[in-house]
Amino acid sequence: MELIGPGEEPAEGDDPLAALFTEGPSEPPSDPALARLFPDAYGGPDEVPDDATHAAAAEFRRYTENDLRTRKREDALAVVRALDALGPAGGRDGSGGTDGPRETDGTEGVGGTDATGGAAGPEGAADGAVLRLRPDESRQWLGALNDLRLAIGTRLEVTDEDESGELLRLPDSDPRKPMVMAYLWLGGLQESLIETLTA
């Protein structure tokens, strides 16, 4: 969320309708991770755009990037709020207790894991937590997980999926190792959530 930024909020007294039509930036971000999250709509990463392609990409970005940033912030906030509200055995009140049963209606557990990534305990276990997501929440989680992996992968300079094996073999003394483990774990969580949604 810090990388994406706080967003453009209308100043007090400003017309909120005018804020809806505020144009965004026309040039891609200089930070490589942000450029990966907000790529040009025209051309490719290895192409040198001609004037027409550059103009089309700039215009598309001007009218879409603010909305895209807003959606990415909302996805990230949904994840943060869900984890903040998580109590033992699926409680969602943030106090360590449960707030009663939630409507399931297509609800799925996230990858069969608790909030710390360990195996989820049985229902009612005091040492575990089970997070259940509705389909709309699952889509927000998938978006946020994807954004996290893209940002971390860019920082690690991951260019090919085959590099994950090489990254996994890094020695524990390598300062990139914690970020690599987070990258791989997030990928596993994302895959598990996709499998659950498509089952």
mmCIF file with all atom_site columns, C-alpha atoms in Angstrom:
data_model
loop_
_atom_site.group_PDB
_atom_site.id
_atom_site.type_symbol
_atom_site.label_atom_id
_atom_site.label_alt_id
_atom_site.label_comp_id
_atom_site.label_asym_id
_atom_site.label_entity_id
_atom_site.label_seq_id
_atom_site.pdbx_PDB_ins_code
_atom_site.Cartn_x
_atom_site.Cartn_y
_atom_site.Cartn_z
_atom_site.occupancy
_atom_site.B_iso_or_equiv
_atom_site.pdbx_formal_charge
_atom_site.auth_seq_id
_atom_site.auth_comp_id
_atom_site.auth_asym_id
_atom_site.auth_atom_id
_atom_site.pdbx_PDB_model_num
ATOM 1   C CA . MET A 1 1   ? 0.000   0.000   0.000   1.00 0.00 ? 1   MET A CA 1
ATOM 2   C CA . GLU A 1 2   ? 2.916   2.343   0.671   1.00 0.00 ? 2   GLU A CA 1
ATOM 3   C CA . LEU A 1 3   ? 4.290   1.561   -2.787  1.00 0.00 ? 3   LEU A CA 1
ATOM 4   C CA . ILE A 1 4   ? 0.973   2.254   -4.519  1.00 0.00 ? 4   ILE A CA 1
ATOM 5   C CA . GLY A 1 5   ? 0.464   5.452   -2.529  1.00 0.00 ? 5   GLY A CA 1
ATOM 6   C CA . PRO A 1 6   ? -2.406  7.036   -0.607  1.00 0.00 ? 6   PRO A CA 1
ATOM 7   C CA . GLY A 1 7   ? -4.406  8.039   -3.681  1.00 0.00 ? 7   GLY A CA 1
ATOM 8   C CA . GLU A 1 8   ? -5.918  11.302  -4.710  1.00 0.00 ? 8   GLU A CA 1
ATOM 9   C CA . GLU A 1 9   ? -8.484  12.390  -2.133  1.00 0.00 ? 9   GLU A CA 1
ATOM 10  C CA . PRO A 1 10  ? -10.432 15.582  -2.873  1.00 0.00 ? 10  PRO A CA 1
ATOM 11  C CA . ALA A 1 11  ? -9.525  18.429  -0.540  1.00 0.00 ? 11  ALA A CA 1
ATOM 12  C CA . GLU A 1 12  ? -12.181 19.521  1.912   1.00 0.00 ? 12  GLU A CA 1
ATOM 13  C CA . GLY A 1 13  ? -14.716 21.683  0.128   1.00 0.00 ? 13  GLY A CA 1
ATOM 14  C CA . ASP A 1 14  ? -13.717 20.428  -3.336  1.00 0.00 ? 14  ASP A CA 1
ATOM 15  C CA . ASP A 1 15  ? -16.375 19.046  -5.628  1.00 0.00 ? 15  ASP A CA 1
ATOM 16  C CA . PRO A 1 16  ? -16.215 15.215  -5.345  1.00 0.00 ? 16  PRO A CA 1
ATOM 17  C CA . LEU A 1 17  ? -17.674 14.901  -8.855  1.00 0.00 ? 17  LEU A CA 1
ATOM 18  C CA . ALA A 1 18  ? -14.778 16.910  -10.261 1.00 0.00 ? 18  ALA A CA 1
ATOM 19  C CA . ALA A 1 19  ? -12.383 14.544  -8.468  1.00 0.00 ? 19  ALA A CA 1
ATOM 20  C CA . LEU A 1 20  ? -13.884 11.638  -10.414 1.00 0.00 ? 20  LEU A CA 1
ATOM 21  C CA . PHE A 1 21  ? -12.732 13.237  -13.644 1.00 0.00 ? 21  PHE A CA 1
ATOM 22  C CA . THR A 1 22  ? -9.250  14.146  -12.457 1.00 0.00 ? 22  THR A CA 1
ATOM 23  C CA . GLU A 1 23  ? -6.724  12.951  -14.980 1.00 0.00 ? 23  GLU A CA 1
ATOM 24  C CA . GLY A 1 24  ? -3.946  10.654  -13.893 1.00 0.00 ? 24  GLY A CA 1
ATOM 25  C CA . PRO A 1 25  ? -0.293  10.590  -14.926 1.00 0.00 ? 25  PRO A CA 1
ATOM 26  C CA . SER A 1 26  ? 0.623   10.126  -18.563 1.00 0.00 ? 26  SER A CA 1
ATOM 27  C CA . GLU A 1 27  ? 4.091   8.628   -18.066 1.00 0.00 ? 27  GLU A CA 1
ATOM 28  C CA . PRO A 1 28  ? 4.900   5.232   -16.527 1.00 0.00 ? 28  PRO A CA 1
ATOM 29  C CA . PRO A 1 29  ? 6.309   5.209   -12.975 1.00 0.00 ? 29  PRO A CA 1
ATOM 30  C CA . SER A 1 30  ? 10.086  5.336   -12.627 1.00 0.00 ? 30  SER A CA 1
ATOM 31  C CA . ASP A 1 31  ? 10.114  2.680   -9.860  1.00 0.00 ? 31  ASP A CA 1
ATOM 32  C CA . PRO A 1 32  ? 10.459  -0.723  -11.608 1.00 0.00 ? 32  PRO A CA 1
ATOM 33  C CA . ALA A 1 33  ? 8.013   -2.406  -9.184  1.00 0.00 ? 33  ALA A CA 1
ATOM 34  C CA . LEU A 1 34  ? 5.377   0.265   -9.807  1.00 0.00 ? 34  LEU A CA 1
ATOM 35  C CA . ALA A 1 35  ? 6.014   0.068   -13.541 1.00 0.00 ? 35  ALA A CA 1
ATOM 36  C CA . ARG A 1 36  ? 5.308   -3.682  -13.280 1.00 0.00 ? 36  ARG A CA 1
ATOM 37  C CA . LEU A 1 37  ? 2.054   -3.007  -11.399 1.00 0.00 ? 37  LEU A CA 1
ATOM 38  C CA . PHE A 1 38  ? 1.037   -0.262  -13.852 1.00 0.00 ? 38  PHE A CA 1
ATOM 39  C CA . PRO A 1 39  ? 2.468   -1.279  -17.235 1.00 0.00 ? 39  PRO A CA 1
ATOM 40  C CA . ASP A 1 40  ? 1.834   0.578   -20.477 1.00 0.00 ? 40  ASP A CA 1
ATOM 41  C CA . ALA A 1 41  ? -1.288  -0.671  -22.228 1.00 0.00 ? 41  ALA A CA 1
ATOM 42  C CA . TYR A 1 42  ? 0.393   -0.452  -25.638 1.00 0.00 ? 42  TYR A CA 1
ATOM 43  C CA . GLY A 1 43  ? 3.743   -1.773  -26.707 1.00 0.00 ? 43  GLY A CA 1
ATOM 44  C CA . GLY A 1 44  ? 5.830   -4.248  -24.734 1.00 0.00 ? 44  GLY A CA 1
ATOM 45  C CA . PRO A 1 45  ? 8.545   -4.117  -22.073 1.00 0.00 ? 45  PRO A CA 1
ATOM 46  C CA . ASP A 1 46  ? 11.279  -4.866  -24.619 1.00 0.00 ? 46  ASP A CA 1
ATOM 47  C CA . GLU A 1 47  ? 9.931   -2.606  -27.355 1.00 0.00 ? 47  GLU A CA 1
ATOM 48  C CA . VAL A 1 48  ? 10.934  0.957   -28.072 1.00 0.00 ? 48  VAL A CA 1
ATOM 49  C CA . PRO A 1 49  ? 7.548   2.603   -28.749 1.00 0.00 ? 49  PRO A CA 1
ATOM 50  C CA . ASP A 1 50  ? 7.104   4.851   -31.728 1.00 0.00 ? 50  ASP A CA 1
ATOM 51  C CA . ASP A 1 51  ? 5.383   8.213   -31.288 1.00 0.00 ? 51  ASP A CA 1
ATOM 52  C CA . ALA A 1 52  ? 1.887   6.871   -31.992 1.00 0.00 ? 52  ALA A CA 1
ATOM 53  C CA . THR A 1 53  ? 2.264   3.968   -29.528 1.00 0.00 ? 53  THR A CA 1
ATOM 54  C CA . HIS A 1 54  ? 3.693   6.279   -26.865 1.00 0.00 ? 54  HIS A CA 1
ATOM 55  C CA . ALA A 1 55  ? 0.804   8.743   -27.320 1.00 0.00 ? 55  ALA A CA 1
ATOM 56  C CA . ALA A 1 56  ? -1.813  5.974   -27.126 1.00 0.00 ? 56  ALA A CA 1
ATOM 57  C CA . ALA A 1 57  ? -0.221  4.499   -23.978 1.00 0.00 ? 57  ALA A CA 1
ATOM 58  C CA . ALA A 1 58  ? -0.011  7.954   -22.359 1.00 0.00 ? 58  ALA A CA 1
ATOM 59  C CA . GLU A 1 59  ? -3.660  8.702   -23.067 1.00 0.00 ? 59  GLU A CA 1
ATOM 60  C CA . PHE A 1 60  ? -4.839  5.312   -21.809 1.00 0.00 ? 60  PHE A CA 1
ATOM 61  C CA . ARG A 1 61  ? -2.782  5.720   -18.619 1.00 0.00 ? 61  ARG A CA 1
ATOM 62  C CA . ARG A 1 62  ? -4.108  9.245   -18.036 1.00 0.00 ? 62  ARG A CA 1
ATOM 63  C CA . TYR A 1 63  ? -7.705  7.986   -17.896 1.00 0.00 ? 63  TYR A CA 1
ATOM 64  C CA . THR A 1 64  ? -7.234  4.627   -16.162 1.00 0.00 ? 64  THR A CA 1
ATOM 65  C CA . GLU A 1 65  ? -4.310  4.677   -13.717 1.00 0.00 ? 65  GLU A CA 1
ATOM 66  C CA . ASN A 1 66  ? -6.091  6.509   -10.891 1.00 0.00 ? 66  ASN A CA 1
ATOM 67  C CA . ASP A 1 67  ? -8.930  3.971   -10.944 1.00 0.00 ? 67  ASP A CA 1
ATOM 68  C CA . LEU A 1 68  ? -6.469  1.080   -11.099 1.00 0.00 ? 68  LEU A CA 1
ATOM 69  C CA . ARG A 1 69  ? -4.560  2.446   -8.116  1.00 0.00 ? 69  ARG A CA 1
ATOM 70  C CA . THR A 1 70  ? -7.828  2.807   -6.193  1.00 0.00 ? 70  THR A CA 1
ATOM 71  C CA . ARG A 1 71  ? -8.785  -0.798  -6.922  1.00 0.00 ? 71  ARG A CA 1
ATOM 72  C CA . LYS A 1 72  ? -5.366  -2.091  -5.866  1.00 0.00 ? 72  LYS A CA 1
ATOM 73  C CA . ARG A 1 73  ? -5.576  -0.115  -2.602  1.00 0.00 ? 73  ARG A CA 1
ATOM 74  C CA . GLU A 1 74  ? -9.068  -1.496  -1.944  1.00 0.00 ? 74  GLU A CA 1
ATOM 75  C CA . ASP A 1 75  ? -7.834  -5.054  -2.543  1.00 0.00 ? 75  ASP A CA 1
ATOM 76  C CA . ALA A 1 76  ? -4.909  -4.547  -0.164  1.00 0.00 ? 76  ALA A CA 1
ATOM 77  C CA . LEU A 1 77  ? -7.146  -2.951  2.473   1.00 0.00 ? 77  LEU A CA 1
ATOM 78  C CA . ALA A 1 78  ? -9.577  -5.884  2.248   1.00 0.00 ? 78  ALA A CA 1
ATOM 79  C CA . VAL A 1 79  ? -6.714  -8.265  3.074   1.00 0.00 ? 79  VAL A CA 1
ATOM 80  C CA . VAL A 1 80  ? -5.443  -6.106  5.939   1.00 0.00 ? 80  VAL A CA 1
ATOM 81  C CA . ARG A 1 81  ? -8.916  -5.696  7.439   1.00 0.00 ? 81  ARG A CA 1
ATOM 82  C CA . ALA A 1 82  ? -9.693  -9.404  7.178   1.00 0.00 ? 82  ALA A CA 1
ATOM 83  C CA . LEU A 1 83  ? -6.460  -10.310 8.963   1.00 0.00 ? 83  LEU A CA 1
ATOM 84  C CA . ASP A 1 84  ? -6.906  -7.585  11.590  1.00 0.00 ? 84  ASP A CA 1
ATOM 85  C CA . ALA A 1 85  ? -10.393 -8.877  12.399  1.00 0.00 ? 85  ALA A CA 1
ATOM 86  C CA . LEU A 1 86  ? -9.314  -12.506 12.552  1.00 0.00 ? 86  LEU A CA 1
ATOM 87  C CA . GLY A 1 87  ? -9.598  -14.189 15.944  1.00 0.00 ? 87  GLY A CA 1
ATOM 88  C CA . PRO A 1 88  ? -9.006  -17.782 17.017  1.00 0.00 ? 88  PRO A CA 1
ATOM 89  C CA . ALA A 1 89  ? -10.843 -20.415 14.983  1.00 0.00 ? 89  ALA A CA 1
ATOM 90  C CA . GLY A 1 90  ? -12.247 -17.963 12.482  1.00 0.00 ? 90  GLY A CA 1
ATOM 91  C CA . GLY A 1 91  ? -13.378 -15.170 14.800  1.00 0.00 ? 91  GLY A CA 1
ATOM 92  C CA . ARG A 1 92  ? -13.698 -11.873 12.942  1.00 0.00 ? 92  ARG A CA 1
ATOM 93  C CA . ASP A 1 93  ? -14.172 -9.387  15.774  1.00 0.00 ? 93  ASP A CA 1
ATOM 94  C CA . GLY A 1 94  ? -10.504 -8.656  16.480  1.00 0.00 ? 94  GLY A CA 1
ATOM 95  C CA . SER A 1 95  ? -10.910 -9.420  20.194  1.00 0.00 ? 95  SER A CA 1
ATOM 96  C CA . GLY A 1 96  ? -9.863  -13.037 20.070  1.00 0.00 ? 96  GLY A CA 1
ATOM 97  C CA . GLY A 1 97  ? -13.425 -14.314 20.197  1.00 0.00 ? 97  GLY A CA 1
ATOM 98  C CA . THR A 1 98  ? -15.810 -15.190 17.460  1.00 0.00 ? 98  THR A CA 1
ATOM 99  C CA . ASP A 1 99  ? -18.605 -13.045 16.183  1.00 0.00 ? 99  ASP A CA 1
ATOM 100 C CA . GLY A 1 100 ? -20.909 -15.966 15.500  1.00 0.00 ? 100 GLY A CA 1
ATOM 101 C CA . PRO A 1 101 ? -21.222 -18.041 12.349  1.00 0.00 ? 101 PRO A CA 1
ATOM 102 C CA . ARG A 1 102 ? -20.778 -16.295 9.043   1.00 0.00 ? 102 ARG A CA 1
ATOM 103 C CA . GLU A 1 103 ? -22.939 -16.990 6.054   1.00 0.00 ? 103 GLU A CA 1
ATOM 104 C CA . THR A 1 104 ? -21.016 -19.425 3.915   1.00 0.00 ? 104 THR A CA 1
ATOM 105 C CA . ASP A 1 105 ? -22.700 -18.931 0.520   1.00 0.00 ? 105 ASP A CA 1
ATOM 106 C CA . GLY A 1 106 ? -19.648 -20.048 -1.437  1.00 0.00 ? 106 GLY A CA 1
ATOM 107 C CA . THR A 1 107 ? -17.226 -19.130 1.330   1.00 0.00 ? 107 THR A CA 1
ATOM 108 C CA . GLU A 1 108 ? -13.821 -20.733 1.108   1.00 0.00 ? 108 GLU A CA 1
ATOM 109 C CA . GLY A 1 109 ? -10.952 -21.144 3.522   1.00 0.00 ? 109 GLY A CA 1
ATOM 110 C CA . VAL A 1 110 ? -7.676  -19.706 2.279   1.00 0.00 ? 110 VAL A CA 1
ATOM 111 C CA . GLY A 1 111 ? -5.631  -22.680 1.220   1.00 0.00 ? 111 GLY A CA 1
ATOM 112 C CA . GLY A 1 112 ? -6.458  -24.748 4.273   1.00 0.00 ? 112 GLY A CA 1
ATOM 113 C CA . THR A 1 113 ? -4.019  -22.758 6.363   1.00 0.00 ? 113 THR A CA 1
ATOM 114 C CA . ASP A 1 114 ? -4.271  -20.542 9.358   1.00 0.00 ? 114 ASP A CA 1
ATOM 115 C CA . ALA A 1 115 ? -3.298  -16.869 9.312   1.00 0.00 ? 115 ALA A CA 1
ATOM 116 C CA . THR A 1 116 ? 0.324   -17.744 10.054  1.00 0.00 ? 116 THR A CA 1
ATOM 117 C CA . GLY A 1 117 ? 0.637   -20.302 7.279   1.00 0.00 ? 117 GLY A CA 1
ATOM 118 C CA . GLY A 1 118 ? 0.550   -23.381 9.515   1.00 0.00 ? 118 GLY A CA 1
ATOM 119 C CA . ALA A 1 119 ? -2.017  -26.149 9.348   1.00 0.00 ? 119 ALA A CA 1
ATOM 120 C CA . ALA A 1 120 ? -5.402  -24.960 10.514  1.00 0.00 ? 120 ALA A CA 1
ATOM 121 C CA . GLY A 1 121 ? -6.568  -26.646 13.693  1.00 0.00 ? 121 GLY A CA 1
ATOM 122 C CA . PRO A 1 122 ? -9.994  -28.140 14.205  1.00 0.00 ? 122 PRO A CA 1
ATOM 123 C CA . GLU A 1 123 ? -12.953 -25.808 14.553  1.00 0.00 ? 123 GLU A CA 1
ATOM 124 C CA . GLY A 1 124 ? -12.810 -24.209 17.995  1.00 0.00 ? 124 GLY A CA 1
ATOM 125 C CA . ALA A 1 125 ? -9.078  -24.818 18.507  1.00 0.00 ? 125 ALA A CA 1
ATOM 126 C CA . ALA A 1 126 ? -7.560  -22.013 20.536  1.00 0.00 ? 126 ALA A CA 1
ATOM 127 C CA . ASP A 1 127 ? -4.167  -22.080 18.791  1.00 0.00 ? 127 ASP A CA 1
ATOM 128 C CA . GLY A 1 128 ? -5.318  -21.654 15.211  1.00 0.00 ? 128 GLY A CA 1
ATOM 129 C CA . ALA A 1 129 ? -7.408  -19.336 13.109  1.00 0.00 ? 129 ALA A CA 1
ATOM 130 C CA . VAL A 1 130 ? -9.479  -20.101 10.043  1.00 0.00 ? 130 VAL A CA 1
ATOM 131 C CA . LEU A 1 131 ? -10.179 -17.331 7.576   1.00 0.00 ? 131 LEU A CA 1
ATOM 132 C CA . ARG A 1 132 ? -13.254 -17.856 5.434   1.00 0.00 ? 132 ARG A CA 1
ATOM 133 C CA . LEU A 1 133 ? -13.738 -15.698 2.359   1.00 0.00 ? 133 LEU A CA 1
ATOM 134 C CA . ARG A 1 134 ? -16.800 -14.962 0.283   1.00 0.00 ? 134 ARG A CA 1
ATOM 135 C CA . PRO A 1 135 ? -16.291 -15.098 -3.515  1.00 0.00 ? 135 PRO A CA 1
ATOM 136 C CA . ASP A 1 136 ? -16.000 -11.293 -3.775  1.00 0.00 ? 136 ASP A CA 1
ATOM 137 C CA . GLU A 1 137 ? -13.434 -11.261 -0.954  1.00 0.00 ? 137 GLU A CA 1
ATOM 138 C CA . SER A 1 138 ? -11.525 -14.083 -2.664  1.00 0.00 ? 138 SER A CA 1
ATOM 139 C CA . ARG A 1 139 ? -11.207 -11.981 -5.813  1.00 0.00 ? 139 ARG A CA 1
ATOM 140 C CA . GLN A 1 140 ? -9.788  -9.101  -3.757  1.00 0.00 ? 140 GLN A CA 1
ATOM 141 C CA . TRP A 1 141 ? -7.321  -11.470 -2.094  1.00 0.00 ? 141 TRP A CA 1
ATOM 142 C CA . LEU A 1 142 ? -6.226  -12.834 -5.480  1.00 0.00 ? 142 LEU A CA 1
ATOM 143 C CA . GLY A 1 143 ? -5.637  -9.295  -6.729  1.00 0.00 ? 143 GLY A CA 1
ATOM 144 C CA . ALA A 1 144 ? -3.626  -8.333  -3.655  1.00 0.00 ? 144 ALA A CA 1
ATOM 145 C CA . LEU A 1 145 ? -1.590  -11.563 -3.681  1.00 0.00 ? 145 LEU A CA 1
ATOM 146 C CA . ASN A 1 146 ? -0.804  -11.049 -7.358  1.00 0.00 ? 146 ASN A CA 1
ATOM 147 C CA . ASP A 1 147 ? 0.283   -7.449  -6.746  1.00 0.00 ? 147 ASP A CA 1
ATOM 148 C CA . LEU A 1 148 ? 2.525   -8.531  -3.860  1.00 0.00 ? 148 LEU A CA 1
ATOM 149 C CA . ARG A 1 149 ? 4.160   -11.229 -5.973  1.00 0.00 ? 149 ARG A CA 1
ATOM 150 C CA . LEU A 1 150 ? 4.700   -8.854  -8.898  1.00 0.00 ? 150 LEU A CA 1
ATOM 151 C CA . ALA A 1 151 ? 6.317   -6.243  -6.648  1.00 0.00 ? 151 ALA A CA 1
ATOM 152 C CA . ILE A 1 152 ? 8.530   -8.767  -4.832  1.00 0.00 ? 152 ILE A CA 1
ATOM 153 C CA . GLY A 1 153 ? 9.412   -10.557 -8.080  1.00 0.00 ? 153 GLY A CA 1
ATOM 154 C CA . THR A 1 154 ? 10.489  -7.256  -9.602  1.00 0.00 ? 154 THR A CA 1
ATOM 155 C CA . ARG A 1 155 ? 12.694  -6.479  -6.590  1.00 0.00 ? 155 ARG A CA 1
ATOM 156 C CA . LEU A 1 156 ? 14.223  -9.971  -6.897  1.00 0.00 ? 156 LEU A CA 1
ATOM 157 C CA . GLU A 1 157 ? 14.610  -9.465  -10.666 1.00 0.00 ? 157 GLU A CA 1
ATOM 158 C CA . VAL A 1 158 ? 12.648  -12.643 -11.403 1.00 0.00 ? 158 VAL A CA 1
ATOM 159 C CA . THR A 1 159 ? 12.249  -12.872 -15.166 1.00 0.00 ? 159 THR A CA 1
ATOM 160 C CA . ASP A 1 160 ? 11.304  -16.530 -15.649 1.00 0.00 ? 160 ASP A CA 1
ATOM 161 C CA . GLU A 1 161 ? 9.351   -19.038 -13.565 1.00 0.00 ? 161 GLU A CA 1
ATOM 162 C CA . ASP A 1 162 ? 12.296  -21.427 -13.859 1.00 0.00 ? 162 ASP A CA 1
ATOM 163 C CA . GLU A 1 163 ? 14.321  -19.067 -11.681 1.00 0.00 ? 163 GLU A CA 1
ATOM 164 C CA . SER A 1 164 ? 12.252  -19.988 -8.610  1.00 0.00 ? 164 SER A CA 1
ATOM 165 C CA . GLY A 1 165 ? 14.281  -23.197 -8.175  1.00 0.00 ? 165 GLY A CA 1
ATOM 166 C CA . GLU A 1 166 ? 17.503  -21.207 -8.283  1.00 0.00 ? 166 GLU A CA 1
ATOM 167 C CA . LEU A 1 167 ? 16.114  -18.694 -5.807  1.00 0.00 ? 167 LEU A CA 1
ATOM 168 C CA . LEU A 1 168 ? 15.063  -21.488 -3.447  1.00 0.00 ? 168 LEU A CA 1
ATOM 169 C CA . ARG A 1 169 ? 18.657  -22.746 -3.337  1.00 0.00 ? 169 ARG A CA 1
ATOM 170 C CA . LEU A 1 170 ? 20.013  -19.415 -2.082  1.00 0.00 ? 170 LEU A CA 1
ATOM 171 C CA . PRO A 1 171 ? 21.997  -19.829 1.152   1.00 0.00 ? 171 PRO A CA 1
ATOM 172 C CA . ASP A 1 172 ? 20.320  -18.633 4.342   1.00 0.00 ? 172 ASP A CA 1
ATOM 173 C CA . SER A 1 173 ? 23.003  -15.958 4.628   1.00 0.00 ? 173 SER A CA 1
ATOM 174 C CA . ASP A 1 174 ? 21.808  -14.301 1.398   1.00 0.00 ? 174 ASP A CA 1
ATOM 175 C CA . PRO A 1 175 ? 19.902  -11.103 2.319   1.00 0.00 ? 175 PRO A CA 1
ATOM 176 C CA . ARG A 1 176 ? 17.337  -11.889 -0.402  1.00 0.00 ? 176 ARG A CA 1
ATOM 177 C CA . LYS A 1 177 ? 16.333  -15.204 1.215   1.00 0.00 ? 177 LYS A CA 1
ATOM 178 C CA . PRO A 1 178 ? 13.436  -13.876 3.382   1.00 0.00 ? 178 PRO A CA 1
ATOM 179 C CA . MET A 1 179 ? 11.973  -12.059 0.368   1.00 0.00 ? 179 MET A CA 1
ATOM 180 C CA . VAL A 1 180 ? 12.375  -15.207 -1.757  1.00 0.00 ? 180 VAL A CA 1
ATOM 181 C CA . MET A 1 181 ? 10.544  -17.301 0.833   1.00 0.00 ? 181 MET A CA 1
ATOM 182 C CA . ALA A 1 182 ? 7.719   -14.734 0.965   1.00 0.00 ? 182 ALA A CA 1
ATOM 183 C CA . TYR A 1 183 ? 7.543   -14.738 -2.852  1.00 0.00 ? 183 TYR A CA 1
ATOM 184 C CA . LEU A 1 184 ? 7.285   -18.534 -3.037  1.00 0.00 ? 184 LEU A CA 1
ATOM 185 C CA . TRP A 1 185 ? 4.825   -18.778 -0.126  1.00 0.00 ? 185 TRP A CA 1
ATOM 186 C CA . LEU A 1 186 ? 2.550   -16.150 -1.667  1.00 0.00 ? 186 LEU A CA 1
ATOM 187 C CA . GLY A 1 187 ? 2.615   -18.109 -4.935  1.00 0.00 ? 187 GLY A CA 1
ATOM 188 C CA . GLY A 1 188 ? 1.547   -21.262 -3.125  1.00 0.00 ? 188 GLY A CA 1
ATOM 189 C CA . LEU A 1 189 ? -1.231  -19.410 -1.323  1.00 0.00 ? 189 LEU A CA 1
ATOM 190 C CA . GLN A 1 190 ? -2.427  -17.860 -4.576  1.00 0.00 ? 190 GLN A CA 1
ATOM 191 C CA . GLU A 1 191 ? -2.448  -21.237 -6.340  1.00 0.00 ? 191 GLU A CA 1
ATOM 192 C CA . SER A 1 192 ? -4.326  -22.864 -3.458  1.00 0.00 ? 192 SER A CA 1
ATOM 193 C CA . LEU A 1 193 ? -6.968  -20.144 -3.486  1.00 0.00 ? 193 LEU A CA 1
ATOM 194 C CA . ILE A 1 194 ? -7.436  -20.462 -7.266  1.00 0.00 ? 194 ILE A CA 1
ATOM 195 C CA . GLU A 1 195 ? -7.828  -24.239 -6.952  1.00 0.00 ? 195 GLU A CA 1
ATOM 196 C CA . THR A 1 196 ? -10.411 -23.793 -4.200  1.00 0.00 ? 196 THR A CA 1
ATOM 197 C CA . LEU A 1 197 ? -12.409 -21.288 -6.247  1.00 0.00 ? 197 LEU A CA 1
ATOM 198 C CA . THR A 1 198 ? -12.389 -23.456 -9.385  1.00 0.00 ? 198 THR A CA 1
ATOM 199 C CA . ALA A 1 199 ? -13.081 -26.778 -7.634  1.00 0.00 ? 199 ALA A CA 1
#
